[in-house]
Short mmCIF file of C-alpha atoms in Angstrom, two decimals:
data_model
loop_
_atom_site.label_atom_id
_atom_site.label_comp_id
_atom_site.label_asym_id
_atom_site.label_seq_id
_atom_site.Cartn_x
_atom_site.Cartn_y
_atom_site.Cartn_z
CA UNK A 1 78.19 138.20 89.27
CA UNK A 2 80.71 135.41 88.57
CA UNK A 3 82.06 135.76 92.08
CA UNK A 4 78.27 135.77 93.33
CA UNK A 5 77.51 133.07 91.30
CA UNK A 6 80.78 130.64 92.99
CA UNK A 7 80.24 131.43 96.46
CA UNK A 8 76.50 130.32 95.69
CA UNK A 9 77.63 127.15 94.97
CA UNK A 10 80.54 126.57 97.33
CA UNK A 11 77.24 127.42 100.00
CA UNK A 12 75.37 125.07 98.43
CA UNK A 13 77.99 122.35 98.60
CA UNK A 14 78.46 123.10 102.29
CA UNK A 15 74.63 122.98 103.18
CA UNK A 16 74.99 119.20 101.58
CA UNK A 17 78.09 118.95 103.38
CA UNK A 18 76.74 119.84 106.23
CA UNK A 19 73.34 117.90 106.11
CA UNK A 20 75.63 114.90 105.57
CA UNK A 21 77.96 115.48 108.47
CA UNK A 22 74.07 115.84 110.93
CA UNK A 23 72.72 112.51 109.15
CA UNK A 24 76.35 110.78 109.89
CA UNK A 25 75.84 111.61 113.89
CA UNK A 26 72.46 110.54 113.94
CA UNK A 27 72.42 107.07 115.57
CA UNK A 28 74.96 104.73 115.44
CA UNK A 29 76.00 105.04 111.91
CA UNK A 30 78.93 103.76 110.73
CA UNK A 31 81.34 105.76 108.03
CA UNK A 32 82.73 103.87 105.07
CA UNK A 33 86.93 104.75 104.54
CA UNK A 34 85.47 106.37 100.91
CA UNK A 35 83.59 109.16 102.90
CA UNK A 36 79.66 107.27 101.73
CA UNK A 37 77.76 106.88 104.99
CA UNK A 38 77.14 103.64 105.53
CA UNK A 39 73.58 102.82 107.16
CA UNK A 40 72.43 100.11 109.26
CA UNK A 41 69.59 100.40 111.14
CA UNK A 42 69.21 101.63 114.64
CA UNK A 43 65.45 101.76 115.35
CA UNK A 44 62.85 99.37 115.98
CA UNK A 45 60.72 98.57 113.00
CA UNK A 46 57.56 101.33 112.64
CA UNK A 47 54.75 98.23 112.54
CA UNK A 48 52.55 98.02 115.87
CA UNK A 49 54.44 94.86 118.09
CA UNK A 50 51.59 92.73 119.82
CA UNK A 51 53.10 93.03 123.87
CA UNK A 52 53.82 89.09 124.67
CA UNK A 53 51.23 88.00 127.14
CA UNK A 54 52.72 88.53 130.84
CA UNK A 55 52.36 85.04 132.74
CA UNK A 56 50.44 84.78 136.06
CA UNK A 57 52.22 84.50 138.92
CA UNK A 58 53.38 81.35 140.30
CA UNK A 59 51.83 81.16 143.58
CA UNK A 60 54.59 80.11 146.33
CA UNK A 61 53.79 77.17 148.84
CA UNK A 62 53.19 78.08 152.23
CA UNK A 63 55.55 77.80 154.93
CA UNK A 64 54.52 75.04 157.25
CA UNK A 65 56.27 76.19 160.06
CA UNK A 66 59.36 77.00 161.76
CA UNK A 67 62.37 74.51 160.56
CA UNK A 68 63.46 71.81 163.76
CA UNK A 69 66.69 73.17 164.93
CA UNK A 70 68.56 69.96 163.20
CA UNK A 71 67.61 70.88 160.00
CA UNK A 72 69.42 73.88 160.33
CA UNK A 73 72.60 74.05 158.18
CA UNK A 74 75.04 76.70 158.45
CA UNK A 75 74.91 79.31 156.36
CA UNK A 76 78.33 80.04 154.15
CA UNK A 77 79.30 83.69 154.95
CA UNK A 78 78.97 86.42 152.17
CA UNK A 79 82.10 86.85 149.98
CA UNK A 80 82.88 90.35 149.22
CA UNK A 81 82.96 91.20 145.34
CA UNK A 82 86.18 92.19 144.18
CA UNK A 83 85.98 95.76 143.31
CA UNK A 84 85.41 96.87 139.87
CA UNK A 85 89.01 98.90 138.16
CA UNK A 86 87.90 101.87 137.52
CA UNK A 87 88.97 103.11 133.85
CA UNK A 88 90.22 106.07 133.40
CA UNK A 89 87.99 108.74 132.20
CA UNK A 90 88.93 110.07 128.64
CA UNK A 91 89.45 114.07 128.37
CA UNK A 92 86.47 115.70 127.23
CA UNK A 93 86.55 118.78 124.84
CA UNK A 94 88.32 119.12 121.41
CA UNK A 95 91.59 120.18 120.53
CA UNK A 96 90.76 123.60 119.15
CA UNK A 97 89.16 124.50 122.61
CA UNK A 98 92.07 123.11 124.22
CA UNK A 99 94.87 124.95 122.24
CA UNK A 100 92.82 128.31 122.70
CA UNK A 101 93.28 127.98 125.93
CA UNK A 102 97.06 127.73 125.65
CA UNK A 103 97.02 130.85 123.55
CA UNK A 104 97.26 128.85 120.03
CA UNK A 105 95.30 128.22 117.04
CA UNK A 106 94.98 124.59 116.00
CA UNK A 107 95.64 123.74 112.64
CA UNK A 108 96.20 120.73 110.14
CA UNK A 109 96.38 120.48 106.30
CA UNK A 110 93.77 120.13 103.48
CA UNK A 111 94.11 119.51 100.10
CA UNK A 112 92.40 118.82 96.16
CA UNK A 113 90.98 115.69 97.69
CA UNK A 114 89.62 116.98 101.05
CA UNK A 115 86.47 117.28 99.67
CA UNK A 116 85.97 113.19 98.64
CA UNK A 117 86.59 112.39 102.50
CA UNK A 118 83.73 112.74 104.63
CA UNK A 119 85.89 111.71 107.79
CA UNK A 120 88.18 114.24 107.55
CA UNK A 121 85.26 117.17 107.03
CA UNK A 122 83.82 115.74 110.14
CA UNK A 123 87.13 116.06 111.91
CA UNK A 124 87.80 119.53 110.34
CA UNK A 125 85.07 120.84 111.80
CA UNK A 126 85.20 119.23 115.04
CA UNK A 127 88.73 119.69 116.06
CA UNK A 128 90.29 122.64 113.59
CA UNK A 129 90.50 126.14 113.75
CA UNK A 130 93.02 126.54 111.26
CA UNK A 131 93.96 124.86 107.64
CA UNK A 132 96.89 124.92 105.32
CA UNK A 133 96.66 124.29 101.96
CA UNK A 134 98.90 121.47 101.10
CA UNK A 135 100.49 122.16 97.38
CA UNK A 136 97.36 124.17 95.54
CA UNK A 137 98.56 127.51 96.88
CA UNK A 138 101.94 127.46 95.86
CA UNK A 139 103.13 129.09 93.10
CA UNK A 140 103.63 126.06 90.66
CA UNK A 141 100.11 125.00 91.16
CA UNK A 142 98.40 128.32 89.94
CA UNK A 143 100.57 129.87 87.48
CA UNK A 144 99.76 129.01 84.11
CA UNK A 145 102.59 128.96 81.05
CA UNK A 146 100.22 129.40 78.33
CA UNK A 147 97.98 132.26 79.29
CA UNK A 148 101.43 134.06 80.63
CA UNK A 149 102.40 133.80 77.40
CA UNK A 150 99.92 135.38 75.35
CA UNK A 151 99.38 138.02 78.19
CA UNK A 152 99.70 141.69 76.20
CA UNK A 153 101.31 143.12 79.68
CA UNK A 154 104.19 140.44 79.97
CA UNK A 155 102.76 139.82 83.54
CA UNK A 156 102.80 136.03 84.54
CA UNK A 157 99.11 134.67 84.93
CA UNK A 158 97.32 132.90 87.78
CA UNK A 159 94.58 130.31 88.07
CA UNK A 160 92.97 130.35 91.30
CA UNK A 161 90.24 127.63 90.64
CA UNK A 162 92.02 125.27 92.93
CA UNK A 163 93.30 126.98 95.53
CA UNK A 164 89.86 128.70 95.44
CA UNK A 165 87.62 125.97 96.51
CA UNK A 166 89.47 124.92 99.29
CA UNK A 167 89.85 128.64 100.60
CA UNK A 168 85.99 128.83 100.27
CA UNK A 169 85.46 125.49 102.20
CA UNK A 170 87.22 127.12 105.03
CA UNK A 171 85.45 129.92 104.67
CA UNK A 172 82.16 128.54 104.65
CA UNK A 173 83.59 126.43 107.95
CA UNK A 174 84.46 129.19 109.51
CA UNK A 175 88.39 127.93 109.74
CA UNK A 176 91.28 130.51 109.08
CA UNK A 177 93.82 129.75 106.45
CA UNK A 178 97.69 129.72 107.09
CA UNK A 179 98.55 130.69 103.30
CA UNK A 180 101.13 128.58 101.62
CA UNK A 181 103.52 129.31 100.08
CA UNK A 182 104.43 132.95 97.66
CA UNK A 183 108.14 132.38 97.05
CA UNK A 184 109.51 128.91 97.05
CA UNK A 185 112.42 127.33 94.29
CA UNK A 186 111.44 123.58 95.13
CA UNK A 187 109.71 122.34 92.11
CA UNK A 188 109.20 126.27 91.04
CA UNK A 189 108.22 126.50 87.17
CA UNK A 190 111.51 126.96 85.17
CA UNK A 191 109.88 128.79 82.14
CA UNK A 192 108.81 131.81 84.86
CA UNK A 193 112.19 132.80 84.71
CA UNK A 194 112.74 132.63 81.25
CA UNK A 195 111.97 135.20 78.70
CA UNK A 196 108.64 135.12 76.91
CA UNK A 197 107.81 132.21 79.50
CA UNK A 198 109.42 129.86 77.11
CA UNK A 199 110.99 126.79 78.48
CA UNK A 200 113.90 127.37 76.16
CA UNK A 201 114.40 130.88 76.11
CA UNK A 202 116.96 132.85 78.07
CA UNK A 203 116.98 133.63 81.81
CA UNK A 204 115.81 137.29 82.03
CA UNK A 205 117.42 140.01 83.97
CA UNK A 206 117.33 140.84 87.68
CA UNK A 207 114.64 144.38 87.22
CA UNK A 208 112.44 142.19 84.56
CA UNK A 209 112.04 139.65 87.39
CA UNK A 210 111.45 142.02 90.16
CA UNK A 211 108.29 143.25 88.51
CA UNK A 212 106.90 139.62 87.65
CA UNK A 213 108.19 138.70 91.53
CA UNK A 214 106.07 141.70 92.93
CA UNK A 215 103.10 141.40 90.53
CA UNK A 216 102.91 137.62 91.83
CA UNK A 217 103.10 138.45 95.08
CA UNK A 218 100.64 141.86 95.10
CA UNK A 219 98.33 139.80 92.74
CA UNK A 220 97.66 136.67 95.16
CA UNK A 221 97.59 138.78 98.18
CA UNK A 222 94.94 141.08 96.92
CA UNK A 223 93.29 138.15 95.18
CA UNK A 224 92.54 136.20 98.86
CA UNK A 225 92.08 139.20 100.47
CA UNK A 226 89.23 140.81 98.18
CA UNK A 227 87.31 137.18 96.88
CA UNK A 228 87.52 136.27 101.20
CA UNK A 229 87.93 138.92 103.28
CA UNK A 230 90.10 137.87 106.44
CA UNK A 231 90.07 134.37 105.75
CA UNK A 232 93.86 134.12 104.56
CA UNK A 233 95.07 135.58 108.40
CA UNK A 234 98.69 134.41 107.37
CA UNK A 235 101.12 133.88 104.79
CA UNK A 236 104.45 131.89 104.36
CA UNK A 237 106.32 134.78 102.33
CA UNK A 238 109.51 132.60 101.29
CA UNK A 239 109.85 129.22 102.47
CA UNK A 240 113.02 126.92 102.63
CA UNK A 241 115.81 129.63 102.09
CA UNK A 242 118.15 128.28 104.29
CA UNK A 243 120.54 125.66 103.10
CA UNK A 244 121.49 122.48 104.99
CA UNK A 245 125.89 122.06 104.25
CA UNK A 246 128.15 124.25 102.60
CA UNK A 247 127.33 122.70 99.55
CA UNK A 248 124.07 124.35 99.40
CA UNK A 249 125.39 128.35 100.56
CA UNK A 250 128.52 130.65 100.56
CA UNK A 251 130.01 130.37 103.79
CA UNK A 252 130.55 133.64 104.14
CA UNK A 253 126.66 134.23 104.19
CA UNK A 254 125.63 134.07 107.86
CA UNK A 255 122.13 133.64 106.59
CA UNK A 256 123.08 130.22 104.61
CA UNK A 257 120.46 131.38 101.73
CA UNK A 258 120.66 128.59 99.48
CA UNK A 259 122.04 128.66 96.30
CA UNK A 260 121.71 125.30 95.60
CA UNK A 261 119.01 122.20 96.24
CA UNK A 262 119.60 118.89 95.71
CA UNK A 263 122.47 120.39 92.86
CA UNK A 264 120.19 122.24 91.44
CA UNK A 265 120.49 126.49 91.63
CA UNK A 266 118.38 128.39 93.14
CA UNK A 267 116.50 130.35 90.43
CA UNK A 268 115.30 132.67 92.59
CA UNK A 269 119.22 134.06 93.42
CA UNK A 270 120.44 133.14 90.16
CA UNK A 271 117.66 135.91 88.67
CA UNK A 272 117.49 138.36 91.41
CA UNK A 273 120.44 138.01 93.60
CA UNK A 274 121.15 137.01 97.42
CA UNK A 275 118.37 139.13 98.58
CA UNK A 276 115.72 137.99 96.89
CA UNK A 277 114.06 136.56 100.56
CA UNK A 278 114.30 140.28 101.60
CA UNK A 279 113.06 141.80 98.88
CA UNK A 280 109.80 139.30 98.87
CA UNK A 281 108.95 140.31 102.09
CA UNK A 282 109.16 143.98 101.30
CA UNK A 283 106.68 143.23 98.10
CA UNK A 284 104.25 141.14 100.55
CA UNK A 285 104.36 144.09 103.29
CA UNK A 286 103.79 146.66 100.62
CA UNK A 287 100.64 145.18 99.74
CA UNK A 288 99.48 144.18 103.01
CA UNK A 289 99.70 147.92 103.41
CA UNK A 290 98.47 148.83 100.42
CA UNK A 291 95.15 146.95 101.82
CA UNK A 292 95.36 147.80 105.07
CA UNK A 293 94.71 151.58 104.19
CA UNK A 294 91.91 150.65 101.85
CA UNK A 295 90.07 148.47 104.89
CA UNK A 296 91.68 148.82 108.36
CA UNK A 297 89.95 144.99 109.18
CA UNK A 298 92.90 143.42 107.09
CA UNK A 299 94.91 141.45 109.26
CA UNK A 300 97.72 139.45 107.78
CA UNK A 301 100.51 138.44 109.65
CA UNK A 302 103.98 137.76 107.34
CA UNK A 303 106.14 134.35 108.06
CA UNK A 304 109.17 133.14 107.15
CA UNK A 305 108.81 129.13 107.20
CA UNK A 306 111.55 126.12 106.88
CA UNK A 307 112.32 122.88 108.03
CA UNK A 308 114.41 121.49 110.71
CA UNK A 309 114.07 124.72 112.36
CA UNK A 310 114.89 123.45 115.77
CA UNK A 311 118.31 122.05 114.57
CA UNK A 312 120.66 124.50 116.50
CA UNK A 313 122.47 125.68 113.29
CA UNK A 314 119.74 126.09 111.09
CA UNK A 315 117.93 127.59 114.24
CA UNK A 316 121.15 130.30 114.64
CA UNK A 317 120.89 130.58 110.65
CA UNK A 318 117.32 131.44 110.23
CA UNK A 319 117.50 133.82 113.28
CA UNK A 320 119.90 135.74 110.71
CA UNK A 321 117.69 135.63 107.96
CA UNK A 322 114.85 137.20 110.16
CA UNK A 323 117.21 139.77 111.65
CA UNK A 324 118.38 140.96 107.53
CA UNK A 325 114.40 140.88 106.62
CA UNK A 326 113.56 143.26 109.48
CA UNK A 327 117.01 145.60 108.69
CA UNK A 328 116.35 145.45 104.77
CA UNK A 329 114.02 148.72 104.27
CA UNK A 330 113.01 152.11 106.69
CA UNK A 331 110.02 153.83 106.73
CA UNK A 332 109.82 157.50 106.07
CA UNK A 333 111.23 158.19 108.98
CA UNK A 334 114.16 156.52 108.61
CA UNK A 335 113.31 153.70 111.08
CA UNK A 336 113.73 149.88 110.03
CA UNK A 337 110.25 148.09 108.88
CA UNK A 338 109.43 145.25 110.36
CA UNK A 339 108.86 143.33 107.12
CA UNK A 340 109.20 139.48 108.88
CA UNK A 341 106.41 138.95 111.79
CA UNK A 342 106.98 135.30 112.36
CA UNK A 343 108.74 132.24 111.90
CA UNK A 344 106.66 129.08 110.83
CA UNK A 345 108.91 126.32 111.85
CA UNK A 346 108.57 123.21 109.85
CA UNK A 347 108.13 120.39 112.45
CA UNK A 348 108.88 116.64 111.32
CA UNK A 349 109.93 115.36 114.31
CA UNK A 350 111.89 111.90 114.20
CA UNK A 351 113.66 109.34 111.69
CA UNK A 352 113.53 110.23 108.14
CA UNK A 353 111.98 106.97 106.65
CA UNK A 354 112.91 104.62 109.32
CA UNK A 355 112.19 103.90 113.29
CA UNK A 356 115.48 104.86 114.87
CA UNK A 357 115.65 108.44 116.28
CA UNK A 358 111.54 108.73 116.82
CA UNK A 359 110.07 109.75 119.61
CA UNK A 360 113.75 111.30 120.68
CA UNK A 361 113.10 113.28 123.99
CA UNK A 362 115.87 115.46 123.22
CA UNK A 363 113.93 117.02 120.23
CA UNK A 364 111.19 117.91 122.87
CA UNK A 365 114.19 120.36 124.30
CA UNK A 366 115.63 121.17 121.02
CA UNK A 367 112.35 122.49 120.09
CA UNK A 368 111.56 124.33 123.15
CA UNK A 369 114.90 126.07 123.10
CA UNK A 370 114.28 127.04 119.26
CA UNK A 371 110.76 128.80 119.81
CA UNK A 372 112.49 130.77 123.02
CA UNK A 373 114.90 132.21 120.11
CA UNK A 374 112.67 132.90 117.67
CA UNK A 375 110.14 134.93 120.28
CA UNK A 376 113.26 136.93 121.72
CA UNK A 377 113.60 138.75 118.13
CA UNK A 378 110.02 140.20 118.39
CA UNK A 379 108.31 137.69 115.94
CA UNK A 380 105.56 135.24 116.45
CA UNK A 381 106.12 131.94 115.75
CA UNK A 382 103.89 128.85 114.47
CA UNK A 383 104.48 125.14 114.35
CA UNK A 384 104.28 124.16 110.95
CA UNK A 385 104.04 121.21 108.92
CA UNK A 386 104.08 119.06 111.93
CA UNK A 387 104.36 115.18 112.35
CA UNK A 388 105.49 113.24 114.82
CA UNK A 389 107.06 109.95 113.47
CA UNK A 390 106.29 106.64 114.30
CA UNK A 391 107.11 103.63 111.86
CA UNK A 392 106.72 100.98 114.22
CA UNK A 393 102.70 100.28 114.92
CA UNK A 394 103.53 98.36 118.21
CA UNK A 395 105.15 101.38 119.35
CA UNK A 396 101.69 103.10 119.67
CA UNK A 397 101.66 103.64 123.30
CA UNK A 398 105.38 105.22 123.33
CA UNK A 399 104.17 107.76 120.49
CA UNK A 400 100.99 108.82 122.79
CA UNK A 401 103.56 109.17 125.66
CA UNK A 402 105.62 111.76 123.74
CA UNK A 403 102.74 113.43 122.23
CA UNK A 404 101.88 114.09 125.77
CA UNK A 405 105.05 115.70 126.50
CA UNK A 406 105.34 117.69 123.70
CA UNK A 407 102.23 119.73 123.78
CA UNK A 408 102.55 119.79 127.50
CA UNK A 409 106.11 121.95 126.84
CA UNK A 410 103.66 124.11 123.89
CA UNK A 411 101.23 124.40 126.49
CA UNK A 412 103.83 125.67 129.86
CA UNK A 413 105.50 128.52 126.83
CA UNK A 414 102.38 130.10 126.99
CA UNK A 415 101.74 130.49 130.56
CA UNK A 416 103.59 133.32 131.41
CA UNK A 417 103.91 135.23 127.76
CA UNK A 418 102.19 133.84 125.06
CA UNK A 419 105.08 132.72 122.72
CA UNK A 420 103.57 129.88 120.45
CA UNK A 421 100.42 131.31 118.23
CA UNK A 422 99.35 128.01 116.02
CA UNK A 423 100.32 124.71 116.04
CA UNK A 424 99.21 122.45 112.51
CA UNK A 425 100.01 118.93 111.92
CA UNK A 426 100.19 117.33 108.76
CA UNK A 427 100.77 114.06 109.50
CA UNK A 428 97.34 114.21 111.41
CA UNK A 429 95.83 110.67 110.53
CA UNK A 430 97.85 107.25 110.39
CA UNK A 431 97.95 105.27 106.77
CA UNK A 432 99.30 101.61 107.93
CA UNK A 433 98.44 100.68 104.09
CA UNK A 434 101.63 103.48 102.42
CA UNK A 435 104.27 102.14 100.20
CA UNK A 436 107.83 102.88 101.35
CA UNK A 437 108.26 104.21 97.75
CA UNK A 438 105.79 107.37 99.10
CA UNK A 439 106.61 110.55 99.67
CA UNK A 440 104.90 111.02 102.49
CA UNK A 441 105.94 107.65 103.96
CA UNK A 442 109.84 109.42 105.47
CA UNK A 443 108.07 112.70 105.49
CA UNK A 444 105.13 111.78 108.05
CA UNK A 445 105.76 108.25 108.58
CA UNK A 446 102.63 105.24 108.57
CA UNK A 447 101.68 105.73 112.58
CA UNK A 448 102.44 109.47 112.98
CA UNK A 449 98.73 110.42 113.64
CA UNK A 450 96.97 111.75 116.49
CA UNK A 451 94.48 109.72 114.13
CA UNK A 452 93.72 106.34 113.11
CA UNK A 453 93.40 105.64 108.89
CA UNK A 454 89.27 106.38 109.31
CA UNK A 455 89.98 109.71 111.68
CA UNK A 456 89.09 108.21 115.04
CA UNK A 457 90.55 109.40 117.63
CA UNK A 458 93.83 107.39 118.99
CA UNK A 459 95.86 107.12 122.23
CA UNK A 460 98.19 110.16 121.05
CA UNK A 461 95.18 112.16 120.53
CA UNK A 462 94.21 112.12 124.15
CA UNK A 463 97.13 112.30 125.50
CA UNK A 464 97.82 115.45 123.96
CA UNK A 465 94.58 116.73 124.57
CA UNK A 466 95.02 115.94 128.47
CA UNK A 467 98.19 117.63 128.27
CA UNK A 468 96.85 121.31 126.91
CA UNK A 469 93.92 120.86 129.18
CA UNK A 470 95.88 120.41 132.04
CA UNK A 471 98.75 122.95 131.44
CA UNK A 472 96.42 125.85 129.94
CA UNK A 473 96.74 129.52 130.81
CA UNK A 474 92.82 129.67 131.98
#
């Protein structure tokens, strides 16, 4: 009934959603940056207008005959008009329809606040076919300390509430869900390690925190699964594993699994050991399994995601981690389960936090030779996380240039074997108004969008949308 009772009123929001998104295309209406429609009126007024009186014709003179031939003055000859430039026709469609027929979903990210922006729903629905939650599907969002604690089974608990609504939006949307993230030590909750979820207790062993690992993992499965059946088509089982120096992994590990961030270990191979990544993705194929044989509909494809994927050694380093996954466990028959199906890579393209090194088009190589790799072990692979930087606003016209290029070389993968299956950008929508001090200002950068700050559509959006159109495999 509860469930019932939620998806009642997640349909109810969306009808109001969706009534405001009809009245917002009606006329020329104008859209406030707070998502409240902002009206001004577009019709004449409804009172009867008295016609203004037509005036009578004035009545020409008559001609009084033909002119002497004196009075005839040359005539100056017609000038041609200059013709008109024509402008260039913008490309029609939208850039779902245009990936699909590259052979890719299109996808961008969503989050808490989603649902204040009017804009954005509107350009959801328009141009999306696939969302990614930003932070409220990770595990340090919905894992709660004090329930865990008083829970009789010693299990770790999980609120959904969160993560929930913006699962249901899609849902109600009809947009897939790339789910994000199961296992991940960034920010990860200390005390879930710990016994009696304390924050001061002691670390526990490695076979206490397999069973709260797979619990975690078989419980939020399941949960998406059951609550919205085929919505969640994806997930990112671990994500980050792969360190960037020495200082971060043994060196004798070809798979550079991190044991360190930022000086901090790893609490994930401190508890359970080196192959912690591995043994995640045998938990999340178990249950995939596990519902697969219940209802043979379930379709969830398994990723392993990280950032600068297309750096050549990450690239070589991540190719080992996929090749361990996939070698980890056998099947009954002795042969190796393919417990890895894809490779999300993480796709910040440009400067971290200032201009030089944007719009580089060596990365447009770099990444072309990196989703090659990835597709010759077997696995699918996704562009993840995606923005292309720009911190320069009068370098506008360069950005839409390389957008161009770059989804022209995702588009030409496809045409021959289809080795690119979603592409989702982040930094989707410029903010000119971000404090360096930001996060997201060196992670996506102020004029990284295909987007302006309200969600109209820029330059780069076109020129990427001529470039799939152009190069697609219909």
């Amino acid at each position: 009934m509860q469930k019932l009772l939620k998806k009642m009123m997640a349909g109810t929001c969306c009808l109001i959603l969706l009534g405001s998104m009809a009245a917002c295309k009606r006329g020329d209406k104008e859209i406030s940056t707070d998502g409240t429609p902002e009206v001004t009126a577009t019709t004449a007024p409804t009172e009867a207008v008295n016609p203004t009186k037509v005036p009578e014709t004035t009545k020409m003179p008559e001609a009084t005959g033909e002119p002497d031939a004196a009075e005839v003055t040359n005539v100056p000859e017609v000038t041609k008009e200059p013709e008109v430039t024509k402008v260039p026709e913008k490309p029609e469609g939208s850039l779902k329809e245009a990936a699909a027929d590259c052979g890719f979903s299109f996808g961008t990210v969503v989050s808490a606040y989603t649902k204040y922006d009017l804009n954005y729903k509107i350009m959801l629905m328009d141009e999306f076919n696939s969302i990614t939650a930003a932070n409220e599907m990770k595990a340090y969002s919905m894992l709660n300390q004090s329930v865990s604690q008083s829970n009789q089974d010693g299990m770790p608990a999980i609120d959904f509430s969160q993560a929930d609504a913006i699962v249901s939006m899609a849902e109600l949307m009809g947009i897939g869900v790339r789910g994000h993230v199961l296992v991940w030590d960034a920010y990860m909750c200390d005390w879930f390690f710990r016994e009696g979820y304390t924050n001061n207790g002691a670390y526990v062993d490695r076979e206490t925190m397999e069973l709260r690992l797979k619990y975690y993992i078989e419980k939020v499965i399941t949960h998406f699964e059951t609550e919205f059946p085929g919505v969640v088509y994806c997930w990112d089982v671990v994500n980050e594993a792969v360190g960037d120096s020495d200082l971060d992994y043994d060196a004798s590990d070809a798979r550079h699994i991190r044991t360190y961030r930022g000086g901090l270990a790893n609490p994930f191979y401190n508890c359970i050991g080196d192959d912690y990544v591995e043994l995640s993705f045998l938990y999340a194929k178990d249950v995939v399994e596990k519902l697969q044989k219940e209802n043979p509909d379930v379709n969830i494809t398994l990723f392993y995601n990280d950032y600068n994927a297309f750096l050549p050694e990450k690239r070589d380093a991540i190719c080992e981690v996929v090749k361990s996954i996939n070698s980890y466990a056998k099947d009954a028959d002795g042969n190796y389960r393919k417990l890895c199906e894809g490779v999300g890579m993480q796709s910040y393209i440009g400067g971290y936090g200032e201009q030089e090194g944007c719009m580089n088009p060596d990365d447009i190589g770099k990444i072309r030779t990196a989703i090659e790799k990835y597709h010759a072990l077997g696995v699918e692979v996704h562009v993840t996380e995606m923005a292309i930087r720009n911190y320069d606003e009068s370098k506008q016209a360069e950005h839409a240039e390389f957008c161009g290029k770059l989804f022209e070389m995702y588009a030409e993968l496809n045409q021959k074997e289809q080795m690119l299956t979603n592409v989702s950008i982040w930094g989707i929508k410029d903010a000119p108004d971000m404090e360096e001090w930001d996060y997201s200002y060196k992670q996506n950068s102020p004029y990284c969008g295909l987007f302006d700050k309200d969600c109209k559509k820029k330059e780069s959006y076109y020129k990427a949308l001529e470039a799939m159109k152009s190069t697609g495999t219909e």
